PDB file of C-alpha atoms and ligand atoms in Angstrom:
ATOM      1  CA  UNK A1283      -0.110   0.418  -0.238  1.00 40.00           C
ATOM      2  CA  UNK A1284       2.792   2.644   0.851  1.00 39.00           C
ATOM      3  CA  UNK A1285       4.534   1.580  -1.760  1.00 34.00           C
ATOM      4  CA  UNK A1286       2.389   2.136  -4.424  1.00 32.00           C
ATOM      5  CA  UNK A1287       1.438   5.692  -3.146  1.00 31.00           C
ATOM      6  CA  UNK A1288       5.519   6.524  -2.341  1.00 34.00           C
ATOM      7  CA  UNK A1289       5.991   6.060  -6.436  1.00 34.00           C
ATOM      8  CA  UNK A1290       3.204   8.422  -7.338  1.00 37.00           C
ATOM      9  CA  UNK A1291       4.833  11.066  -4.766  1.00 41.00           C
ATOM     10  CA  UNK A1292       7.662  11.423  -7.031  1.00 42.00           C
ATOM     11  CA  UNK A1293       8.351  15.045  -8.129  1.00 43.00           C
ATOM     12  CA  UNK A1294       6.253  16.123  -5.883  1.00 46.00           C
ATOM     13  CA  UNK A1295       8.123  15.318  -2.971  1.00 49.00           C
ATOM     14  CA  UNK A1296      11.479  14.090  -3.761  1.00 44.00           C
ATOM     15  CA  UNK A1297      13.119  14.673  -0.542  1.00 45.00           C
ATOM     16  CA  UNK A1298      10.606  12.579   1.305  1.00 46.00           C
ATOM     17  CA  UNK A1299      11.445   9.720  -0.890  1.00 43.00           C
ATOM     18  CA  UNK A1300      15.470  10.070   0.318  1.00 41.00           C
ATOM     19  CA  UNK A1301      13.873  10.563   3.730  1.00 46.00           C
ATOM     20  CA  UNK A1302      11.986   7.097   3.336  1.00 46.00           C
ATOM     21  CA  UNK A1303      14.908   5.131   1.568  1.00 43.00           C
ATOM     22  CA  UNK A1304      17.177   6.618   4.416  1.00 42.00           C
ATOM     23  CA  UNK A1305      14.693   5.374   7.481  1.00 45.00           C
ATOM     24  CA  UNK A1306      13.747   2.048   5.648  1.00 45.00           C
ATOM     25  CA  UNK A1307      17.452   1.202   5.036  1.00 41.00           C
ATOM     26  CA  UNK A1308      17.900   2.217   8.645  1.00 42.00           C
ATOM     27  CA  UNK A1309      15.236   0.222   9.997  1.00 42.00           C
ATOM     28  CA  UNK A1310      15.929  -2.956   7.551  1.00 37.00           C
ATOM     29  CA  UNK A1311      13.890  -5.945   8.764  1.00 37.00           C
ATOM     30  CA  UNK A1312      11.769  -4.023  11.190  1.00 47.00           C
ATOM     31  CA  UNK A1313       8.832  -3.001   9.093  1.00 64.00           C
ATOM     32  CA  UNK A1314       5.769  -3.163  11.298  1.00 74.00           C
ATOM     33  CA  UNK A1315       3.435  -1.035   9.076  1.00 87.00           C
ATOM     34  CA  UNK A1316      -0.044  -2.376   8.132  1.00 88.00           C
ATOM     35  CA  UNK A1317      -3.108  -0.943   7.914  1.00 90.00           C
ATOM     36  CA  UNK A1318      -5.270  -1.002  10.718  1.00 90.00           C
ATOM     37  CA  UNK A1319      -8.788  -1.252  10.873  1.00 91.00           C
ATOM     38  CA  UNK A1320     -10.637   0.628  13.234  1.00 89.00           C
ATOM     39  CA  UNK A1321     -13.999   0.068  14.506  1.00 83.00           C
ATOM     40  CA  UNK A1322     -15.717   3.535  16.019  1.00 76.00           C
ATOM     41  CA  UNK A1323     -18.591   3.190  19.144  1.00 72.00           C
ATOM     42  CA  UNK A1324     -20.819   5.041  16.290  1.00 76.00           C
ATOM     43  CA  UNK A1325     -20.382   2.039  14.600  1.00 79.00           C
ATOM     44  CA  UNK A1326     -18.410   3.313  11.804  1.00 85.00           C
ATOM     45  CA  UNK A1327     -15.143   1.554  10.740  1.00 90.00           C
ATOM     46  CA  UNK A1328     -12.493   2.955   8.700  1.00 94.00           C
ATOM     47  CA  UNK A1329      -8.748   1.875   7.724  1.00 94.00           C
ATOM     48  CA  UNK A1330      -5.543   3.841   9.274  1.00 95.00           C
ATOM     49  CA  UNK A1331      -2.717   3.877   6.964  1.00 94.00           C
ATOM     50  CA  UNK A1332      -0.445   5.998   5.179  1.00 94.00           C
ATOM     51  CA  UNK A1333       0.174   9.101   5.017  1.00 94.00           C
ATOM     52  CA  UNK A1334      -1.643   8.329   8.620  1.00 95.00           C
ATOM     53  CA  UNK A1335       0.165   6.077  11.134  1.00 95.00           C
ATOM     54  CA  UNK A1336      -1.225   5.280  14.774  1.00 95.00           C
ATOM     55  CA  UNK A1337       1.604   6.659  17.469  1.00 94.00           C
ATOM     56  CA  UNK A1338       1.981   2.872  18.195  1.00 94.00           C
ATOM     57  CA  UNK A1339       3.425   2.175  14.782  1.00 94.00           C
ATOM     58  CA  UNK A1340       6.652   2.621  13.481  1.00 93.00           C
ATOM     59  CA  UNK A1341       7.671   6.485  12.613  1.00 92.00           C
ATOM     60  CA  UNK A1342       8.043   5.824   9.164  1.00 91.00           C
ATOM     61  CA  UNK A1343       4.485   4.089   8.941  1.00 93.00           C
ATOM     62  CA  UNK A1344       3.424   7.558   8.126  1.00 93.00           C
ATOM     63  CA  UNK A1345       3.893  11.139   6.416  1.00 93.00           C
ATOM     64  CA  UNK A1346       6.962  12.513   8.567  1.00 90.00           C
ATOM     65  CA  UNK A1347       5.105  15.419   9.645  1.00 89.00           C
ATOM     66  CA  UNK A1348       3.384  16.155  12.681  1.00 86.00           C
ATOM     67  CA  UNK A1349      -0.646  16.067  12.187  1.00 92.00           C
ATOM     68  CA  UNK A1350      -0.574  12.489  10.481  1.00 96.00           C
ATOM     69  CA  UNK A1351       0.035  10.922  13.693  1.00 96.00           C
ATOM     70  CA  UNK A1352      -3.053   9.605  15.286  1.00 96.00           C
ATOM     71  CA  UNK A1353      -3.510   8.071  18.629  1.00 95.00           C
ATOM     72  CA  UNK A1354      -5.897   5.949  20.838  1.00 93.00           C
ATOM     73  CA  UNK A1355      -7.835   6.686  23.952  1.00 91.00           C
ATOM     74  CA  UNK A1356      -8.431   3.600  26.180  1.00 88.00           C
ATOM     75  CA  UNK A1357     -12.228   3.365  24.934  1.00 86.00           C
ATOM     76  CA  UNK A1358     -10.326   2.698  21.450  1.00 86.00           C
ATOM     77  CA  UNK A1359     -11.532   5.935  19.768  1.00 91.00           C
ATOM     78  CA  UNK A1360      -9.043   7.853  17.389  1.00 95.00           C
ATOM     79  CA  UNK A1361      -7.348  11.164  18.152  1.00 95.00           C
ATOM     80  CA  UNK A1362      -6.716  13.640  15.815  1.00 96.00           C
ATOM     81  CA  UNK A1363      -4.153  16.200  17.270  1.00 95.00           C
ATOM     82  CA  UNK A1364      -4.365  19.544  16.130  1.00 94.00           C
ATOM     83  CA  UNK A1365      -2.265  22.805  16.746  1.00 92.00           C
ATOM     84  CA  UNK A1366      -3.093  24.557  20.428  1.00 91.00           C
ATOM     85  CA  UNK A1367      -4.376  21.356  21.872  1.00 91.00           C
ATOM     86  CA  UNK A1368      -7.475  20.598  20.276  1.00 94.00           C
ATOM     87  CA  UNK A1369      -8.180  17.316  20.139  1.00 95.00           C
ATOM     88  CA  UNK A1370     -10.819  15.883  18.027  1.00 95.00           C
ATOM     89  CA  UNK A1371     -12.022  11.804  16.967  1.00 95.00           C
ATOM     90  CA  UNK A1372     -11.993  10.526  13.838  1.00 96.00           C
ATOM     91  CA  UNK A1373     -15.245   9.422  12.051  1.00 95.00           C
ATOM     92  CA  UNK A1374     -13.803   8.433   8.598  1.00 95.00           C
ATOM     93  CA  UNK A1375     -10.691   8.652   6.497  1.00 96.00           C
ATOM     94  CA  UNK A1376     -11.591   9.133   2.664  1.00 95.00           C
ATOM     95  CA  UNK A1377      -8.232   8.096   1.075  1.00 95.00           C
ATOM     96  CA  UNK A1378      -9.598   8.906  -2.488  1.00 94.00           C
ATOM     97  CA  UNK A1379     -10.703  12.616  -1.838  1.00 94.00           C
ATOM     98  CA  UNK A1380      -7.919  13.073   1.158  1.00 96.00           C
ATOM     99  CA  UNK A1381     -10.282  14.161   3.544  1.00 97.00           C
ATOM    100  CA  UNK A1382     -10.646  13.095   7.330  1.00 97.00           C
ATOM    101  CA  UNK A1383     -13.817  13.371   9.173  1.00 96.00           C
ATOM    102  CA  UNK A1384     -13.657  14.301  12.776  1.00 95.00           C
ATOM    103  CA  UNK A1385     -15.850  15.334  15.102  1.00 95.00           C
ATOM    104  CA  UNK A1386     -16.090  16.928  18.381  1.00 95.00           C
ATOM    105  CA  UNK A1387     -16.892  14.097  21.753  1.00 92.00           C
ATOM    106  CA  UNK A1388     -18.446  16.911  23.707  1.00 93.00           C
ATOM    107  CA  UNK A1389     -20.346  18.395  20.818  1.00 94.00           C
ATOM    108  CA  UNK A1390     -19.214  21.756  20.778  1.00 95.00           C
ATOM    109  CA  UNK A1391     -17.578  23.002  17.552  1.00 93.00           C
ATOM    110  CA  UNK A1392     -18.175  26.960  18.214  1.00 93.00           C
ATOM    111  CA  UNK A1393     -15.728  26.143  21.608  1.00 93.00           C
ATOM    112  CA  UNK A1394     -12.867  23.681  19.929  1.00 92.00           C
ATOM    113  CA  UNK A1395     -12.888  26.308  16.863  1.00 91.00           C
ATOM    114  CA  UNK A1396     -11.693  29.059  18.716  1.00 91.00           C
ATOM    115  CA  UNK A1397      -8.776  27.418  19.512  1.00 88.00           C
ATOM    116  CA  UNK A1398      -7.930  26.175  15.819  1.00 89.00           C
ATOM    117  CA  UNK A1399      -5.649  27.434  14.059  1.00 88.00           C
ATOM    118  CA  UNK A1400      -4.790  24.906  11.296  1.00 92.00           C
ATOM    119  CA  UNK A1401      -1.589  27.416   9.506  1.00 91.00           C
ATOM    120  CA  UNK A1402       0.984  25.002  11.072  1.00 91.00           C
ATOM    121  CA  UNK A1403      -0.853  21.830  10.299  1.00 94.00           C
ATOM    122  CA  UNK A1404      -1.529  19.758   6.594  1.00 95.00           C
ATOM    123  CA  UNK A1405      -4.897  20.362   7.062  1.00 96.00           C
ATOM    124  CA  UNK A1406      -7.179  22.710   5.766  1.00 93.00           C
ATOM    125  CA  UNK A1407     -11.049  23.037   5.966  1.00 92.00           C
ATOM    126  CA  UNK A1408     -13.241  21.753   3.225  1.00 92.00           C
ATOM    127  CA  UNK A1409     -16.007  24.059   2.477  1.00 88.00           C
ATOM    128  CA  UNK A1410     -19.080  23.100   3.319  1.00 84.00           C
ATOM    129  CA  UNK A1411     -22.281  24.523   2.661  1.00 84.00           C
ATOM    130  CA  UNK A1412     -24.109  27.388   4.852  1.00 85.00           C
ATOM    131  CA  UNK A1413     -20.790  28.791   5.710  1.00 87.00           C
ATOM    132  CA  UNK A1414     -20.322  32.428   7.201  1.00 87.00           C
ATOM    133  CA  UNK A1415     -18.335  34.292   9.554  1.00 89.00           C
ATOM    134  CA  UNK A1416     -20.087  34.619  13.103  1.00 90.00           C
ATOM    135  CA  UNK A1417     -19.373  36.631  16.128  1.00 89.00           C
ATOM    136  CA  UNK A1418     -20.563  35.753  19.123  1.00 90.00           C
ATOM    137  CA  UNK A1419     -21.949  37.761  21.965  1.00 89.00           C
ATOM    138  CA  UNK A1420     -22.447  36.783  25.775  1.00 91.00           C
ATOM    139  CA  UNK A1421     -25.946  37.842  26.332  1.00 88.00           C
ATOM    140  CA  UNK A1422     -27.952  38.132  30.161  1.00 83.00           C
ATOM    141  CA  UNK A1423     -30.665  35.315  29.245  1.00 75.00           C
ATOM    142  CA  UNK A1424     -33.583  37.828  30.482  1.00 71.00           C
ATOM    143  CA  UNK A1425     -33.774  39.450  27.290  1.00 67.00           C
ATOM    144  CA  UNK A1426     -35.484  37.861  24.277  1.00 67.00           C
ATOM    145  CA  UNK A1427     -33.300  37.727  21.009  1.00 63.00           C
ATOM    146  CA  UNK A1428     -34.206  36.949  17.357  1.00 65.00           C
ATOM    147  CA  UNK A1429     -31.532  34.237  17.036  1.00 72.00           C
ATOM    148  CA  UNK A1430     -30.896  31.160  18.741  1.00 76.00           C
ATOM    149  CA  UNK A1431     -28.559  30.652  21.144  1.00 85.00           C
ATOM    150  CA  UNK A1432     -25.317  27.788  21.178  1.00 91.00           C
ATOM    151  CA  UNK A1433     -26.153  25.921  23.922  1.00 91.00           C
ATOM    152  CA  UNK A1434     -22.938  24.362  24.932  1.00 94.00           C
ATOM    153  CA  UNK A1435     -21.754  27.715  25.811  1.00 94.00           C
ATOM    154  CA  UNK A1436     -24.603  28.806  27.091  1.00 93.00           C
ATOM    155  CA  UNK A1437     -25.878  28.764  31.070  1.00 91.00           C
ATOM    156  CA  UNK A1438     -28.748  29.050  33.299  1.00 89.00           C
ATOM    157  CA  UNK A1439     -28.013  32.980  33.217  1.00 88.00           C
ATOM    158  CA  UNK A1440     -26.513  33.854  30.219  1.00 90.00           C
ATOM    159  CA  UNK A1441     -27.098  32.669  26.579  1.00 89.00           C
ATOM    160  CA  UNK A1442     -24.348  33.110  24.025  1.00 91.00           C
ATOM    161  CA  UNK A1443     -25.770  34.052  20.890  1.00 88.00           C
ATOM    162  CA  UNK A1444     -23.947  33.457  17.403  1.00 88.00           C
ATOM    163  CA  UNK A1445     -24.517  36.398  14.116  1.00 86.00           C
ATOM    164  CA  UNK A1446     -23.119  35.424  11.095  1.00 85.00           C
ATOM    165  CA  UNK A1447     -21.873  38.333   8.514  1.00 77.00           C
ATOM    166  CA  UNK A1448     -25.302  38.344   6.333  1.00 77.00           C
ATOM    167  CA  UNK A1449     -27.206  38.799   9.255  1.00 75.00           C
ATOM    168  CA  UNK A1450     -29.469  41.982   9.805  1.00 72.00           C
ATOM    169  CA  UNK A1451     -27.335  45.185  11.645  1.00 65.00           C
ATOM    170  CA  UNK A1452     -30.646  46.222  13.173  1.00 69.00           C
ATOM    171  CA  UNK A1453     -31.117  42.810  15.235  1.00 68.00           C
ATOM    172  CA  UNK A1454     -27.435  42.606  16.675  1.00 68.00           C
ATOM    173  CA  UNK A1455     -27.684  42.784  20.284  1.00 63.00           C
ATOM    174  CA  UNK A1456     -25.464  46.273  21.288  1.00 63.00           C
ATOM    175  CA  UNK A1457     -26.566  46.931  24.753  1.00 72.00           C
ATOM    176  CA  UNK A1458     -26.922  43.606  26.926  1.00 77.00           C
ATOM    177  CA  UNK A1459     -24.596  41.564  25.069  1.00 85.00           C
ATOM    178  CA  UNK A1460     -20.649  41.319  25.308  1.00 88.00           C
ATOM    179  CA  UNK A1461     -19.228  40.584  22.669  1.00 89.00           C
ATOM    180  CA  UNK A1462     -16.572  37.122  22.923  1.00 91.00           C
ATOM    181  CA  UNK A1463     -14.930  36.432  19.531  1.00 91.00           C
ATOM    182  CA  UNK A1464     -15.433  35.673  15.698  1.00 90.00           C
ATOM    183  CA  UNK A1465     -14.876  32.507  14.004  1.00 90.00           C
ATOM    184  CA  UNK A1466     -14.109  32.734  10.073  1.00 84.00           C
ATOM    185  CA  UNK A1467     -16.088  30.627   8.013  1.00 79.00           C
ATOM    186  CA  UNK A1468     -17.757  27.892  10.319  1.00 85.00           C
ATOM    187  CA  UNK A1469     -20.921  25.891   8.930  1.00 87.00           C
ATOM    188  CA  UNK A1470     -24.585  26.908  10.182  1.00 85.00           C
ATOM    189  CA  UNK A1471     -24.652  23.238  10.616  1.00 88.00           C
ATOM    190  CA  UNK A1472     -21.620  22.771  13.185  1.00 88.00           C
ATOM    191  CA  UNK A1473     -22.741  25.387  14.676  1.00 88.00           C
ATOM    192  CA  UNK A1474     -25.946  24.591  16.159  1.00 87.00           C
ATOM    193  CA  UNK A1475     -24.700  20.853  16.464  1.00 86.00           C
ATOM    194  CA  UNK A1476     -26.911  19.652  13.429  1.00 87.00           C
ATOM    195  CA  UNK A1477     -23.683  18.110  12.641  1.00 88.00           C
ATOM    196  CA  UNK A1478     -21.399  17.419  14.535  1.00 91.00           C
ATOM    197  CA  UNK A1479     -18.874  16.411  11.835  1.00 92.00           C
ATOM    198  CA  UNK A1480     -15.797  18.719  10.709  1.00 93.00           C
ATOM    199  CA  UNK A1481     -14.059  17.994   7.356  1.00 94.00           C
ATOM    200  CA  UNK A1482     -10.755  18.464   6.731  1.00 95.00           C
ATOM    201  CA  UNK A1483      -8.688  17.880   3.571  1.00 96.00           C
ATOM    202  CA  UNK A1484      -5.186  17.221   2.988  1.00 96.00           C
ATOM    203  CA  UNK A1485      -3.120  18.290  -0.157  1.00 94.00           C
ATOM    204  CA  UNK A1486       0.317  16.947   0.258  1.00 91.00           C
ATOM    205  CA  UNK A1487       1.105  14.073   0.326  1.00 92.00           C
ATOM    206  CA  UNK A1488      -0.855  13.308  -2.897  1.00 89.00           C
ATOM    207  CA  UNK A1489      -2.238   9.420  -2.633  1.00 82.00           C
ATOM    208  CA  UNK A1490      -5.849  10.038  -4.032  1.00 76.00           C
ATOM    209  CA  UNK A1491      -4.804   9.371  -7.745  1.00 71.00           C
ATOM    210  CA  UNK A1492      -3.374   6.310  -6.782  1.00 66.00           C
ATOM    211  CA  UNK A1493      -6.342   5.161  -4.558  1.00 74.00           C
ATOM    212  CA  UNK A1494      -8.029   5.454  -7.112  1.00 67.00           C
ATOM    213  CA  UNK A1495      -6.206   4.068  -9.710  1.00 63.00           C
ATOM    214  CA  UNK A1496      -5.754   1.075  -7.157  1.00 57.00           C
ATOM    215  CA  UNK A1497      -9.732   0.216  -6.820  1.00 49.00           C
ATOM    216  CA  UNK A1498     -10.399   0.667 -10.543  1.00 43.00           C
ATOM    217  CA  UNK A1499      -7.718  -1.838 -10.829  1.00 38.00           C
ATOM    218  CA  UNK A1500      -9.135  -4.313  -8.045  1.00 39.00           C
ATOM    219  CA  UNK A1501     -12.967  -3.621  -9.753  1.00 34.00           C
ATOM    220  CA  UNK A1502     -11.912  -4.641 -13.177  1.00 30.00           C
TER     221      UNK A1502
HETATM  222  C1  NAG B1335     -17.422  -2.129   8.083  1.00 91.13           C
HETATM  223  O1  NAG B1335     -18.388  -1.696   7.560  1.00 91.13           O
HETATM  224  C2  NAG B1335     -18.986  -2.321   6.110  1.00 91.13           C
HETATM  225  C3  NAG B1335     -19.972  -1.225   5.390  1.00 91.13           C
HETATM  226  O2  NAG B1335     -21.061  -0.724   6.692  1.00 91.13           O
HETATM  227  C4  NAG B1335     -18.915  -3.527   6.515  1.00 91.13           C
HETATM  228  O3  NAG B1335     -19.748  -4.307   5.345  1.00 91.13           O
HETATM  229  C5  NAG B1335     -17.784  -4.428   7.685  1.00 91.13           C
HETATM  230  O4  NAG B1335     -17.956  -5.487   7.234  1.00 91.13           O
HETATM  231  C6  NAG B1335     -17.673  -3.738   8.142  1.00 91.13           C
HETATM  232  N1  NAG B1335     -16.187  -4.247   8.824  1.00 91.13           N
HETATM  233  C7  NAG B1335     -15.821  -4.664  10.367  1.00 91.13           C
HETATM  234  C8  NAG B1335     -14.628  -4.897  10.537  1.00 91.13           C
HETATM  235  O5  NAG B1335     -16.567  -4.299  10.962  1.00 91.13           O
HETATM  236  C1  NAG B1336      -9.865  -1.712  22.223  1.00 91.13           C
HETATM  237  O1  NAG B1336      -9.279  -2.896  21.619  1.00 91.13           O
HETATM  238  C2  NAG B1336      -8.668  -3.728  21.807  1.00 91.13           C
HETATM  239  C3  NAG B1336      -7.767  -4.849  20.771  1.00 91.13           C
HETATM  240  O2  NAG B1336      -8.800  -4.721  19.753  1.00 91.13           O
HETATM  241  C4  NAG B1336      -9.686  -4.683  22.471  1.00 91.13           C
HETATM  242  O3  NAG B1336      -9.316  -5.569  23.176  1.00 91.13           O
HETATM  243  C5  NAG B1336     -10.154  -3.979  23.613  1.00 91.13           C
HETATM  244  O4  NAG B1336     -11.232  -4.722  23.944  1.00 91.13           O
HETATM  245  C6  NAG B1336     -10.895  -2.597  23.302  1.00 91.13           C
HETATM  246  N1  NAG B1336     -10.876  -2.136  24.038  1.00 91.13           N
HETATM  247  C7  NAG B1336     -12.490  -1.298  24.280  1.00 91.13           C
HETATM  248  C8  NAG B1336     -13.102  -0.498  25.443  1.00 91.13           C
HETATM  249  O5  NAG B1336     -13.122  -1.699  23.066  1.00 91.13           O
HETATM  250  C1  NAG B1337      -2.479  30.983  13.152  1.00 91.13           C
HETATM  251  O1  NAG B1337      -1.185  31.066  13.418  1.00 91.13           O
HETATM  252  C2  NAG B1337      -0.272  32.068  12.055  1.00 91.13           C
HETATM  253  C3  NAG B1337       1.526  31.335  12.449  1.00 91.13           C
HETATM  254  O2  NAG B1337       1.071  30.656  13.634  1.00 91.13           O
HETATM  255  C4  NAG B1337      -0.553  33.127  12.279  1.00 91.13           C
HETATM  256  O3  NAG B1337      -0.032  34.121  11.691  1.00 91.13           O
HETATM  257  C5  NAG B1337      -2.152  33.861  12.398  1.00 91.13           C
HETATM  258  O4  NAG B1337      -2.207  34.827  11.987  1.00 91.13           O
HETATM  259  C6  NAG B1337      -3.106  32.622  12.976  1.00 91.13           C
HETATM  260  N1  NAG B1337      -4.175  32.606  12.818  1.00 91.13           N
HETATM  261  C7  NAG B1337      -5.400  33.281  13.504  1.00 91.13           C
HETATM  262  C8  NAG B1337      -6.747  33.415  12.623  1.00 91.13           C
HETATM  263  O5  NAG B1337      -5.103  33.130  14.936  1.00 91.13           O
HETATM  264  C1  NAG B1338     -20.824  35.175  29.890  1.00 91.13           C
HETATM  265  O1  NAG B1338     -21.075  36.242  31.122  1.00 91.13           O
HETATM  266  C2  NAG B1338     -21.247  35.690  32.086  1.00 91.13           C
HETATM  267  C3  NAG B1338     -21.599  36.928  33.441  1.00 91.13           C
HETATM  268  O2  NAG B1338     -20.545  37.638  32.843  1.00 91.13           O
HETATM  269  C4  NAG B1338     -20.089  34.993  32.537  1.00 91.13           C
HETATM  270  O3  NAG B1338     -20.492  34.126  34.014  1.00 91.13           O
HETATM  271  C5  NAG B1338     -19.985  33.625  31.954  1.00 91.13           C
HETATM  272  O4  NAG B1338     -18.905  32.579  31.933  1.00 91.13           O
HETATM  273  C6  NAG B1338     -19.964  33.952  30.328  1.00 91.13           C
HETATM  274  N1  NAG B1338     -19.825  32.823  29.489  1.00 91.13           N
HETATM  275  C7  NAG B1338     -18.636  32.768  28.479  1.00 91.13           C
HETATM  276  C8  NAG B1338     -18.921  31.447  27.555  1.00 91.13           C
HETATM  277  O5  NAG B1338     -17.877  33.762  28.196  1.00 91.13           O
HETATM  278  C1  NAG B1339     -31.326  41.761  32.473  1.00 91.13           C
HETATM  279  O1  NAG B1339     -30.532  41.861  33.661  1.00 91.13           O
HETATM  280  C2  NAG B1339     -29.776  42.495  33.862  1.00 91.13           C
HETATM  281  C3  NAG B1339     -29.196  41.942  34.674  1.00 91.13           C
HETATM  282  O2  NAG B1339     -29.118  41.363  35.668  1.00 91.13           O
HETATM  283  C4  NAG B1339     -30.424  43.803  34.192  1.00 91.13           C
HETATM  284  O3  NAG B1339     -29.471  45.039  34.050  1.00 91.13           O
HETATM  285  C5  NAG B1339     -31.319  44.538  32.751  1.00 91.13           C
HETATM  286  O4  NAG B1339     -32.078  45.281  33.005  1.00 91.13           O
HETATM  287  C6  NAG B1339     -32.344  43.116  32.619  1.00 91.13           C
HETATM  288  N1  NAG B1339     -33.066  43.032  31.406  1.00 91.13           N
HETATM  289  C7  NAG B1339     -34.518  43.160  31.640  1.00 91.13           C
HETATM  290  C8  NAG B1339     -35.225  42.924  30.061  1.00 91.13           C
HETATM  291  O5  NAG B1339     -35.279  42.471  32.444  1.00 91.13           O
END
């Protein structure tokens, strides 16, 4: 599996191939890489293979930059560690379209995404429908408001409300609310927990092409 992908990397990541050759020749005979099948508590199953590896597998099984190293919780959930100590659980990995789907075990993306800065990771947000910039306000809960509250950030005496950049300015709560922070490009679905899945894509290393080819060959 890894060999097939490595061939497709030529010209894209020449140094990586050099690195692999170097590591493989050092670690001769102790290549413990094999595809892992993970069965998640939500009934999903998916495989872990190059460019990802589990931290219990040898380094050379994965692409050698942070982000592609996954870990396991005591309940056998797979954890994707992102910058700023943001930890999300893996729902699925699509090696053909190079997309990893992650979810928040406590169902609060508005809080997780506040701390998430992907610029030092190999991942990018995959564009989703109904994606806007949102400003978050902390409001006392004795006021009535036009917009829904974010339940995971609200408490008995206060409600956190989110206003998108396309909201009517006249509905903005100026007096009774305190502005907290803004989030760029969060989908309405994740904001209100209608969809507890976040889709991240990676562009490098490019293995999607050979994944597709491999499948075509199998199907013939
Ligand atoms: C994974 O899921 C597929 C389809 O949902 C199923 O056919 C397959 O048996 C499952 N594999 C394991 C190891 O549970
Ligand atoms: C985790 O996976 C291991 C190995 O497959 C299994 O023995 C163990 O029972 C699992 N633990 C839980 C909590 O599912
Ligand atoms: C993310 O981090 C990079 C460098 O670490 C920084 O330049 C950028 O401003 C940060 N972005 C946000 C939205 O904080
Ligand atoms: C909102 O404000 C209340 C009262 O000032 C405070 O107790 C609460 O922690 C704030 N909530 C958030 C999410 O900042
Ligand atoms: C809501 O409560 C705040 C602080 O407890 C108070 O200042 C404000 O007047 C109240 N608003 C209404 C509409 O009762």
